[in-house]
Short mmCIF file of C-alpha atoms in Angstrom, two decimals:
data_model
loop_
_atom_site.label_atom_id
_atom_site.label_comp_id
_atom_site.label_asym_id
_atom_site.label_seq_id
_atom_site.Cartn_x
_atom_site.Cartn_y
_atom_site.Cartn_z
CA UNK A 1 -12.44 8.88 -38.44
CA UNK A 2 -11.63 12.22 -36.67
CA UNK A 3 -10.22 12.20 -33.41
CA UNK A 4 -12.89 13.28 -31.10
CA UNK A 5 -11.62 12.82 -28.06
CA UNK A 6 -8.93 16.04 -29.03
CA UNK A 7 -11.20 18.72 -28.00
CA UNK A 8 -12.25 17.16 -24.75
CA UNK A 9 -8.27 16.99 -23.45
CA UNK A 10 -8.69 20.51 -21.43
CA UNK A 11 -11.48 19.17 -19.84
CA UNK A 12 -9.83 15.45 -18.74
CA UNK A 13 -6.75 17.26 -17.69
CA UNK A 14 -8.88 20.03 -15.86
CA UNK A 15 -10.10 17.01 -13.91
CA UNK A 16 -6.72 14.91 -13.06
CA UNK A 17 -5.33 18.33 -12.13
CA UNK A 18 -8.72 17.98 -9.37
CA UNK A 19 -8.43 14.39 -8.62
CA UNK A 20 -4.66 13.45 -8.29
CA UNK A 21 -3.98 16.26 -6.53
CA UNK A 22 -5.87 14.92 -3.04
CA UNK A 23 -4.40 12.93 -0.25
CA UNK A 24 -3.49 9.81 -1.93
CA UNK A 25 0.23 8.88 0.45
CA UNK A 26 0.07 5.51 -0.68
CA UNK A 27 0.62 5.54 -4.44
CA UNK A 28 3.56 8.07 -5.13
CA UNK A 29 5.18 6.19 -1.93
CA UNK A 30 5.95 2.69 -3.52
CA UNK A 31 7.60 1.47 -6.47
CA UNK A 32 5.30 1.13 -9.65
CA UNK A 33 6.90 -1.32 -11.90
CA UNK A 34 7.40 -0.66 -15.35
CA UNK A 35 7.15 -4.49 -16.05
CA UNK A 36 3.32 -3.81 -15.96
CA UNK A 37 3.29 -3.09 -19.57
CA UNK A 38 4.38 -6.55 -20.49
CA UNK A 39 1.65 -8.29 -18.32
CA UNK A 40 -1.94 -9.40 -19.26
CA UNK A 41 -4.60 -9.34 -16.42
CA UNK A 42 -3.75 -12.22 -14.54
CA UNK A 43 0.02 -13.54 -15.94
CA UNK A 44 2.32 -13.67 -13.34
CA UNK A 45 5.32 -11.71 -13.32
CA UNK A 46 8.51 -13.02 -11.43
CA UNK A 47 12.01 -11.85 -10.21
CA UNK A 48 15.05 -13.73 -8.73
CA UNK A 49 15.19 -13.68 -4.60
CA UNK A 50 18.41 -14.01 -3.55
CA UNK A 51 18.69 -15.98 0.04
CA UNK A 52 20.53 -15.03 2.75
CA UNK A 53 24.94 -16.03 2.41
CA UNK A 54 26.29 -17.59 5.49
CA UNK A 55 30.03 -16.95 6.32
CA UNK A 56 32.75 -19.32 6.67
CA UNK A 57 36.23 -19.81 8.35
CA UNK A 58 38.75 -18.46 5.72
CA UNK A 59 41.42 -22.24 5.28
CA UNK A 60 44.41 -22.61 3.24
CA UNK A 61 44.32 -24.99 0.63
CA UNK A 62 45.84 -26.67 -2.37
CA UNK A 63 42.88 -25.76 -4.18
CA UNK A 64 40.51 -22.69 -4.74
CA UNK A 65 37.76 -22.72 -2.01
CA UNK A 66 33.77 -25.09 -2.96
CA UNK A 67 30.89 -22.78 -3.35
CA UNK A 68 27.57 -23.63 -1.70
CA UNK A 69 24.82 -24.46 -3.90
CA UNK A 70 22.22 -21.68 -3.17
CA UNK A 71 18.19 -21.71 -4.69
CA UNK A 72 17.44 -18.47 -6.12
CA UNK A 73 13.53 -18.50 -5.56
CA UNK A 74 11.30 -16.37 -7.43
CA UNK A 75 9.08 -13.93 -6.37
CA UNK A 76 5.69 -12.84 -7.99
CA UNK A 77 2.93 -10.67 -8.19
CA UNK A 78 -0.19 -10.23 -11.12
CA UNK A 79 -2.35 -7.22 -12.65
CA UNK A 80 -5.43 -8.90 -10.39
CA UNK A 81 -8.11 -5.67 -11.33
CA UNK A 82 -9.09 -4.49 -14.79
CA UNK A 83 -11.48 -1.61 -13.45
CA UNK A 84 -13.47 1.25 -14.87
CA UNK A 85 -16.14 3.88 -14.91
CA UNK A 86 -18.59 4.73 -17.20
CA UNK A 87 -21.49 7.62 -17.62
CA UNK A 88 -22.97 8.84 -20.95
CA UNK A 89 -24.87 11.96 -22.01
CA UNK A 90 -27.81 12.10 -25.10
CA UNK A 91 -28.19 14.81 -27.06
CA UNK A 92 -31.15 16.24 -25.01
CA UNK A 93 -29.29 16.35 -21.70
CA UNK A 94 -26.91 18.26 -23.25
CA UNK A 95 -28.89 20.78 -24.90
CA UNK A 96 -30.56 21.66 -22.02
CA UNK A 97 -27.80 22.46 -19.64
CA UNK A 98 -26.65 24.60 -22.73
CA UNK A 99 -23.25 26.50 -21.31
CA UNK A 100 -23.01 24.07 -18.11
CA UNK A 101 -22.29 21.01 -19.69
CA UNK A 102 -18.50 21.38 -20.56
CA UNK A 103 -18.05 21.77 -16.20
CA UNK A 104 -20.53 19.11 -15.76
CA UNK A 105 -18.04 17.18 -17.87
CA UNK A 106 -14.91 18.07 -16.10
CA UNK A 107 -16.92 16.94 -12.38
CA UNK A 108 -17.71 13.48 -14.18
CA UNK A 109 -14.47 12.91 -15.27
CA UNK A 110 -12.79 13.73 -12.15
CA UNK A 111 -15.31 11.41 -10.37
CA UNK A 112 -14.36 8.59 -12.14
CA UNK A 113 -10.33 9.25 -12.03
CA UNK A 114 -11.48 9.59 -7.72
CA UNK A 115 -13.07 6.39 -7.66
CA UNK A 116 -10.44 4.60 -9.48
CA UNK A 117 -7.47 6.03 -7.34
CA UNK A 118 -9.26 5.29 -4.17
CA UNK A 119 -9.40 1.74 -4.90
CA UNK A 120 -5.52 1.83 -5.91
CA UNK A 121 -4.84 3.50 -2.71
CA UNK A 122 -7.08 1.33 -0.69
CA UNK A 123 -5.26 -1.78 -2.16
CA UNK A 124 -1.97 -0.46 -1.07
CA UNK A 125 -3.09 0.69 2.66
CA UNK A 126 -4.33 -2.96 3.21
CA UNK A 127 -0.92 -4.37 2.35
CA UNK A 128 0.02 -3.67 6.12
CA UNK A 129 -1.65 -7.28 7.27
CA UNK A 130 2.43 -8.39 5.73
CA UNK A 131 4.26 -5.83 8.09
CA UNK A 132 7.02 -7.39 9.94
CA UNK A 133 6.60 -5.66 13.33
CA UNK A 134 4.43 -2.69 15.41
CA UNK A 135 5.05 0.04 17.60
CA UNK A 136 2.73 2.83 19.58
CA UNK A 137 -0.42 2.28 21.46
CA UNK A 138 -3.13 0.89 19.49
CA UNK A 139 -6.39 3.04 19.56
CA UNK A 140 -4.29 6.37 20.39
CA UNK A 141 -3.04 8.69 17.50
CA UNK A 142 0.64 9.09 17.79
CA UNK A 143 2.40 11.93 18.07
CA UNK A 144 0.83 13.26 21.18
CA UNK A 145 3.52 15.37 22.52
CA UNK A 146 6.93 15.01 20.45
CA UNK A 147 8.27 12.78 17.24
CA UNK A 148 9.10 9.80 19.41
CA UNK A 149 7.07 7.33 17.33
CA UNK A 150 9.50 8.11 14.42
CA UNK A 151 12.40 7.08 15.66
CA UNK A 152 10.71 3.97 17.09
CA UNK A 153 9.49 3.11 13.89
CA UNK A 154 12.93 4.05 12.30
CA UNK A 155 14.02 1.86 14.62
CA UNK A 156 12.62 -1.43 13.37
CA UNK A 157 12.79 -0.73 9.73
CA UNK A 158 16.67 -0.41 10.80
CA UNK A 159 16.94 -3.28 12.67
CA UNK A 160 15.31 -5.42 10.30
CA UNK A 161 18.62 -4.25 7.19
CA UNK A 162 15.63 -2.43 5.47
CA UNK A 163 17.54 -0.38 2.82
CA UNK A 164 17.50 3.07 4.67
CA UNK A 165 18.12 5.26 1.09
CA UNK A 166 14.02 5.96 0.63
CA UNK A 167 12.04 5.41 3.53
CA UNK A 168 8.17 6.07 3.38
CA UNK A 169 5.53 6.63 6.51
CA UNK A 170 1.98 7.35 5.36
CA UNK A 171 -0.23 8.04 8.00
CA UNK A 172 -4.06 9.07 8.68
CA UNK A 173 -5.30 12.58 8.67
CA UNK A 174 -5.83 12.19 12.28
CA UNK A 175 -1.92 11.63 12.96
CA UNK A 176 -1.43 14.46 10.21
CA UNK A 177 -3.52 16.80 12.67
CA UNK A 178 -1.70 16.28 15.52
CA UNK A 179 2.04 16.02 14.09
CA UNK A 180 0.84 19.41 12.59
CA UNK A 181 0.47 20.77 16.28
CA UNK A 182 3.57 20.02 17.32
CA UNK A 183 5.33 23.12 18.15
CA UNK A 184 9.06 22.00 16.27
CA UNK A 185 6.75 21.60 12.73
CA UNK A 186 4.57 24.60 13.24
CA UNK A 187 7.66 27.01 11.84
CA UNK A 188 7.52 27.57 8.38
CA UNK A 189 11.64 26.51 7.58
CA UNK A 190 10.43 23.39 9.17
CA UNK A 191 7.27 22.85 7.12
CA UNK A 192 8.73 21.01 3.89
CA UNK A 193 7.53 23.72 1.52
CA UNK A 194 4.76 23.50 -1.05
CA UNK A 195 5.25 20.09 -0.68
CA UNK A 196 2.49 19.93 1.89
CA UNK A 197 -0.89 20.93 -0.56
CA UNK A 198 1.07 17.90 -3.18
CA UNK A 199 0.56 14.53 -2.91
CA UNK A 200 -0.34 14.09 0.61
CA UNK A 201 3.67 14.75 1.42
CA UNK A 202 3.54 16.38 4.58
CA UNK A 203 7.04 16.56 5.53
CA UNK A 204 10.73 14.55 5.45
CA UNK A 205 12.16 13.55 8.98
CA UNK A 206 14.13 11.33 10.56
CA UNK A 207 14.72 9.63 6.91
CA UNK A 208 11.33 9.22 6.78
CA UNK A 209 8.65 10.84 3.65
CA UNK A 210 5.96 11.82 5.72
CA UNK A 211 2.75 11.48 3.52
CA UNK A 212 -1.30 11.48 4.54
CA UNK A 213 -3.85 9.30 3.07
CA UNK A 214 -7.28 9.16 3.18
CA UNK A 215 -6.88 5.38 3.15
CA UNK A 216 -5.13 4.44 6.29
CA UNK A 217 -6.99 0.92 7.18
CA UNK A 218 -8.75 0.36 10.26
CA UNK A 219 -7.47 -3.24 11.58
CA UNK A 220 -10.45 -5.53 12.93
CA UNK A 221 -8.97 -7.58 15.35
CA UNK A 222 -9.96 -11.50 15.55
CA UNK A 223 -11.75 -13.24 18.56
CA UNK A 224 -8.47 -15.16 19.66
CA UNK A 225 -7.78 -15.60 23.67
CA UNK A 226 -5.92 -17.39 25.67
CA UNK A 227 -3.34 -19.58 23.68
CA UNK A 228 -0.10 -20.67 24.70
CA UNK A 229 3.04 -21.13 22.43
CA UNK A 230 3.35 -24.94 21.72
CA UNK A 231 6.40 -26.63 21.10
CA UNK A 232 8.86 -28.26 23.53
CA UNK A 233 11.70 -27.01 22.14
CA UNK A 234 10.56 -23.97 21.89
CA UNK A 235 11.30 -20.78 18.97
CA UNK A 236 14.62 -19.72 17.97
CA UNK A 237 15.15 -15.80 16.99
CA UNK A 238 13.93 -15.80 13.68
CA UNK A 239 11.25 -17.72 13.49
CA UNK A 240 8.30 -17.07 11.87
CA UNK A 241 5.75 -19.97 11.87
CA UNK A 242 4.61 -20.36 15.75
CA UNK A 243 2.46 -23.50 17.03
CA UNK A 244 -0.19 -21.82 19.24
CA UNK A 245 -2.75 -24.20 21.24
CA UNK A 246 -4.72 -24.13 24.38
CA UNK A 247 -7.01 -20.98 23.38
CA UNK A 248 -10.07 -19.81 21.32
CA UNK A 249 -11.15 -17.64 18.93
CA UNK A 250 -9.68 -16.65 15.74
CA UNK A 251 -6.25 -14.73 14.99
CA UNK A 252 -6.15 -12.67 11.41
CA UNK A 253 -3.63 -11.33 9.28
CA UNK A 254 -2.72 -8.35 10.42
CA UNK A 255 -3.37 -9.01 14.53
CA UNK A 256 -0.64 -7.94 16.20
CA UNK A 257 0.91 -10.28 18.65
CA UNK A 258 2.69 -10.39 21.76
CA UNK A 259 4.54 -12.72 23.79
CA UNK A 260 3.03 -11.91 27.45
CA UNK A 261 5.50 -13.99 29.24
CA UNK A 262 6.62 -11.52 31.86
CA UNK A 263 10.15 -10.20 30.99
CA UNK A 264 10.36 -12.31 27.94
CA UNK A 265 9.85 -10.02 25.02
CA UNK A 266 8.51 -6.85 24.36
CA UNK A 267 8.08 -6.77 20.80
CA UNK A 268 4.92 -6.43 18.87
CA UNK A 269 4.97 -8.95 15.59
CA UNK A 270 2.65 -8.48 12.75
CA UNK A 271 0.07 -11.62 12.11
CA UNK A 272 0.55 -12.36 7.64
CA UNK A 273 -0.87 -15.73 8.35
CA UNK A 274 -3.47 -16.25 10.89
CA UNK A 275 -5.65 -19.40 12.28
CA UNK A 276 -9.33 -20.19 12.13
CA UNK A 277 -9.82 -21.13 15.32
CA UNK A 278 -9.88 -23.69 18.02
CA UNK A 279 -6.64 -23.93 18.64
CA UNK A 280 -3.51 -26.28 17.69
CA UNK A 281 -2.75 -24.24 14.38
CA UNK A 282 0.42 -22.37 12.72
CA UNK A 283 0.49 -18.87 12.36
CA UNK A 284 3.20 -17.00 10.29
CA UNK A 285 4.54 -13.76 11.59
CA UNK A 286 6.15 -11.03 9.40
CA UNK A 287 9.70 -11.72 8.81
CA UNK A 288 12.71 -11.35 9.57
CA UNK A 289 9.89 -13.13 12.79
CA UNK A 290 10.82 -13.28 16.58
CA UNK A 291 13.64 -10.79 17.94
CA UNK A 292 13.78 -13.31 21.12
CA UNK A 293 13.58 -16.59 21.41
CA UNK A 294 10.34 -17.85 23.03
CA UNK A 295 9.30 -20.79 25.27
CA UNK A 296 6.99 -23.71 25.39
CA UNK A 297 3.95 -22.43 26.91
CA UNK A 298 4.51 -18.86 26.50
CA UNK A 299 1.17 -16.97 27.02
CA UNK A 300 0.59 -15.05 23.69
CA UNK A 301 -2.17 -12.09 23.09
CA UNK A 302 -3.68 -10.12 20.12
CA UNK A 303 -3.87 -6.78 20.61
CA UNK A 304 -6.65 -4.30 19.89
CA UNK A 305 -8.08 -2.67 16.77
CA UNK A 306 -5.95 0.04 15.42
CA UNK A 307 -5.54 2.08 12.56
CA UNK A 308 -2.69 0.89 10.55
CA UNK A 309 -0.54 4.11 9.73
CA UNK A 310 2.43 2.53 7.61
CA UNK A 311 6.30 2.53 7.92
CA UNK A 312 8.12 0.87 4.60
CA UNK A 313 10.95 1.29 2.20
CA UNK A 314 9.98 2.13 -1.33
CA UNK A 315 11.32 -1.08 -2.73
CA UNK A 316 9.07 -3.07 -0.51
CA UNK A 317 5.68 -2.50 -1.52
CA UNK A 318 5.23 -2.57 -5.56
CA UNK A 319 2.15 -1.08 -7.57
CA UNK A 320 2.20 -3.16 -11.22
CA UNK A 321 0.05 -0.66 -13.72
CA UNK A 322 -1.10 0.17 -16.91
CA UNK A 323 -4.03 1.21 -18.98
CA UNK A 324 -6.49 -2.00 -19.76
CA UNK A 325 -5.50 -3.26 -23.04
CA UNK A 326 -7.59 -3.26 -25.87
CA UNK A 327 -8.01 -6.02 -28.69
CA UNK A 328 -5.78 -6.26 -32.22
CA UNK A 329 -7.76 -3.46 -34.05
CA UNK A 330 -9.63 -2.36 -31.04
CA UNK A 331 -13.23 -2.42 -30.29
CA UNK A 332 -16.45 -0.38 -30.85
CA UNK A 333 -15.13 2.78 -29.63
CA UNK A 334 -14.97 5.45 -31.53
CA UNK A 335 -11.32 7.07 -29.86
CA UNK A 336 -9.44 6.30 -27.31
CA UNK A 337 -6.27 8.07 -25.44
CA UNK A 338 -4.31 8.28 -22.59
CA UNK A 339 -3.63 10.41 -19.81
CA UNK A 340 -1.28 10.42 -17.26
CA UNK A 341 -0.58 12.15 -14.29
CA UNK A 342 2.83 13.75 -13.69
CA UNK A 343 3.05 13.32 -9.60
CA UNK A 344 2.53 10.18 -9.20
CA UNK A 345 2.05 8.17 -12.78
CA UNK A 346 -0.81 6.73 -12.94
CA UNK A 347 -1.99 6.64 -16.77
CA UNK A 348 -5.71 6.86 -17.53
CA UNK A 349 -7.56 5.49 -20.66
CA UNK A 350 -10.73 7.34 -22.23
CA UNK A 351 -12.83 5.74 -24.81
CA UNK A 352 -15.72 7.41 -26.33
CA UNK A 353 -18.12 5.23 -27.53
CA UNK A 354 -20.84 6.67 -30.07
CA UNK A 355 -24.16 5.20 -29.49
CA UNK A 356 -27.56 5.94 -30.87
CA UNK A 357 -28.35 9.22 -30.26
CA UNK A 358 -25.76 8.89 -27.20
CA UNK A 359 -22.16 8.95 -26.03
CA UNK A 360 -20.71 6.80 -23.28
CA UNK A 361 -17.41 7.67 -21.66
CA UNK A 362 -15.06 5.41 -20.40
CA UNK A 363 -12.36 5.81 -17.50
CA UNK A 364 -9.92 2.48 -17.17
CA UNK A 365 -7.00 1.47 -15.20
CA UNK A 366 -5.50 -1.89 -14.68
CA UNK A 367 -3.22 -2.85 -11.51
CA UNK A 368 -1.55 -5.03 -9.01
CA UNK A 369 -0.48 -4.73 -5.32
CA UNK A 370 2.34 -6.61 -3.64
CA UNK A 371 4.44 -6.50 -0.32
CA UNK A 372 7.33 -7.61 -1.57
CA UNK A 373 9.22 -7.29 1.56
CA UNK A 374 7.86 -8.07 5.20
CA UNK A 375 10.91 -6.87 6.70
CA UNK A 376 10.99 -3.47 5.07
CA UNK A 377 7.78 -2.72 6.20
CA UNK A 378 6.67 -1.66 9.87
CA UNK A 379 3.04 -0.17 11.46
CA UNK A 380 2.93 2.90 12.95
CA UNK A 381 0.12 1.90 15.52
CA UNK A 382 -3.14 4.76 15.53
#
């Protein structure tokens, strides 16, 4: 069978060159694995965690020194969506938009590449409910008056041994708008060159690859109130699960939390794991979890709604993707191929399926979000 899909490429890659070319800060940002190839929809894929080495005094000895037995845990992460869009055209819908049809074609095609980025992107932006700690006013867009809120969030990504070599912020259009107004940016040797119409890269500071997305999540904060921290001993620096009782309400991943405790810590901790309610539960806080060590019957608070502009390094978020597979000898379509997009490398599959007296077209992409790493990952508070 001929390959039909061959004089339709112009018009796909007419499209992508539309689509992938929008605000989408997220997806060139993190690390796309290549083991996504390998996986089926579903299978997990794992790789070794190393844990944490603890020093010891250096003795002299007769013999060479005892190693301690460490666990080498795995992590993992699956393809979880298998997504696509279709439309079709008959032969009288086509004949009657006579020289209109091959741009008609391009707009549907770069529809469906949209729709299917958005949700990637959207998938990635809500990864911020495993962030490890907060900074900035929630409710107010940063950069107000100066870069301040970059060094902050610098700050904790730094504190917390994130690897410092490729470190990613991605923030809202609204933050965009106002780091744009600052006076320091507003010189063109200052601007990050043509980088700024490209892949929602809007500049490199402070370490940081400043990036927009349309995506930015808007954090709903739970109903929680009033709860005190319950244990007798109280929490070591470090800790991440927290016994909370006394209160009501709910607290959800992604609250953020403080100690209230006058003078006792100043911090802002990310919520992964929250509570339903009631009072006398566990909640887990992003790692590497408190920076100071808290009290029986601390007062603790959730803070309020915010939009969740996001600090990591590359390494700590992955994107697992591929095209959808197809069965041994494939199915009823009539072609198939695959495009992908230079910037950030996503790959696309078309099918063209021949019906009676009608075509359908077929846009597919398979993927998988993790956070990989709490620690490396910090929220820029809008």
């Amino acid at each position: 069978m001929a390959n039909t899909l061959t004089g339709l490429i112009p018009d796909i890659m007419a499209a992508e060159d539309i689509v992938l070319r929008e605000l989408t800060g997220f997806i060139p940002a993190v690390t796309m694995d290549a083991n996504a190839e390998q996986a089926a929809k579903d299978q997990t894929i794992a790789w070794p965690v190393t844990p944490a080495a603890a020093a010891g005094n250096i003795t002299p000895a007769t013999t060479g020194p005892t190693p301690t037995d460490q666990t080498v845990g795995p992590g993992t992460m699956t393809i979880n969506k298998s997504r696509s869009v279709v439309f079709g055209w008959n032969g009288e819908e086509q004949k009657s938009l006579g020289g209109l049809y091959n741009q008609i074609l391009v707009d549907q095609f770069a529809q469906c590449m949209r729709t299917l980025v958005n949700e990637v992107e959207t998938d990635l932006a809500a990864l911020y409910k495993s962030a490890s700690r907060a900074y900035g006013t929630a409710g107010a867009t940063p950069f107000a008056s100066n870069l301040d809120e970059l060094a902050q969030i610098r700050k904790i990504l730094a504190d917390n041994a994130a690897p410092m070599s490729d470190l990613q912020l991605v923030i809202d259009t609204t933050a965009g708008a106002k780091m744009r107004s600052l006076a320091q940016l507003q010189k063109a040797s200052e601007a990050g060159g043509d980088e700024l119409l490209r892949r929602g890269l809007l500049l490199d500071i402070f370490d940081l690859a400043v990036r927009e997305s349309a995506k930015v999540a808007l954090h709903v904060i739970g109903t929680g109130t009033g709860y005190l921290v319950d244990l007798t001993a109280g929490y070591a620096v470090d800790s991440t699960t927290v016994h909370i009782d006394t209160g009501t309400g709910t607290m959800v991943a992604g609250d953020i939390l403080t100690n209230t405790k006058t003078g006792r810590d100043t911090n802002k901790y990310v919520i992964n794991t929250g509570q339903t309610g009631g009072g006398d539960q566990d909640i887990v806080l992003g790692k590497p979890g408190i920076k100071v060590a808290w009290v029986n019957n601390d007062p603790v608070a959730v803070g309020a709604a915010y939009r969740a502009n996001l600090a990591f390094s590359r390494s700590a978020i992955a994107l697992l993707v591929r095209v959808p597979e197809m069965p041994e000898g494939g199915d009823a379509a009539d072609d198939v191929t695959t495009v992908t997009d230079p910037l950030t490398g996503l790959s696309f599959q078309v099918a063209l399926y021949r019906q009676y007296r009608q075509v359908a077209f077929e846009v597919g992409l398979a993927w998988g979000v993790k956070a990989v790493k709490s620690e490396a990952i910090a929220i820029l508070l809008g």
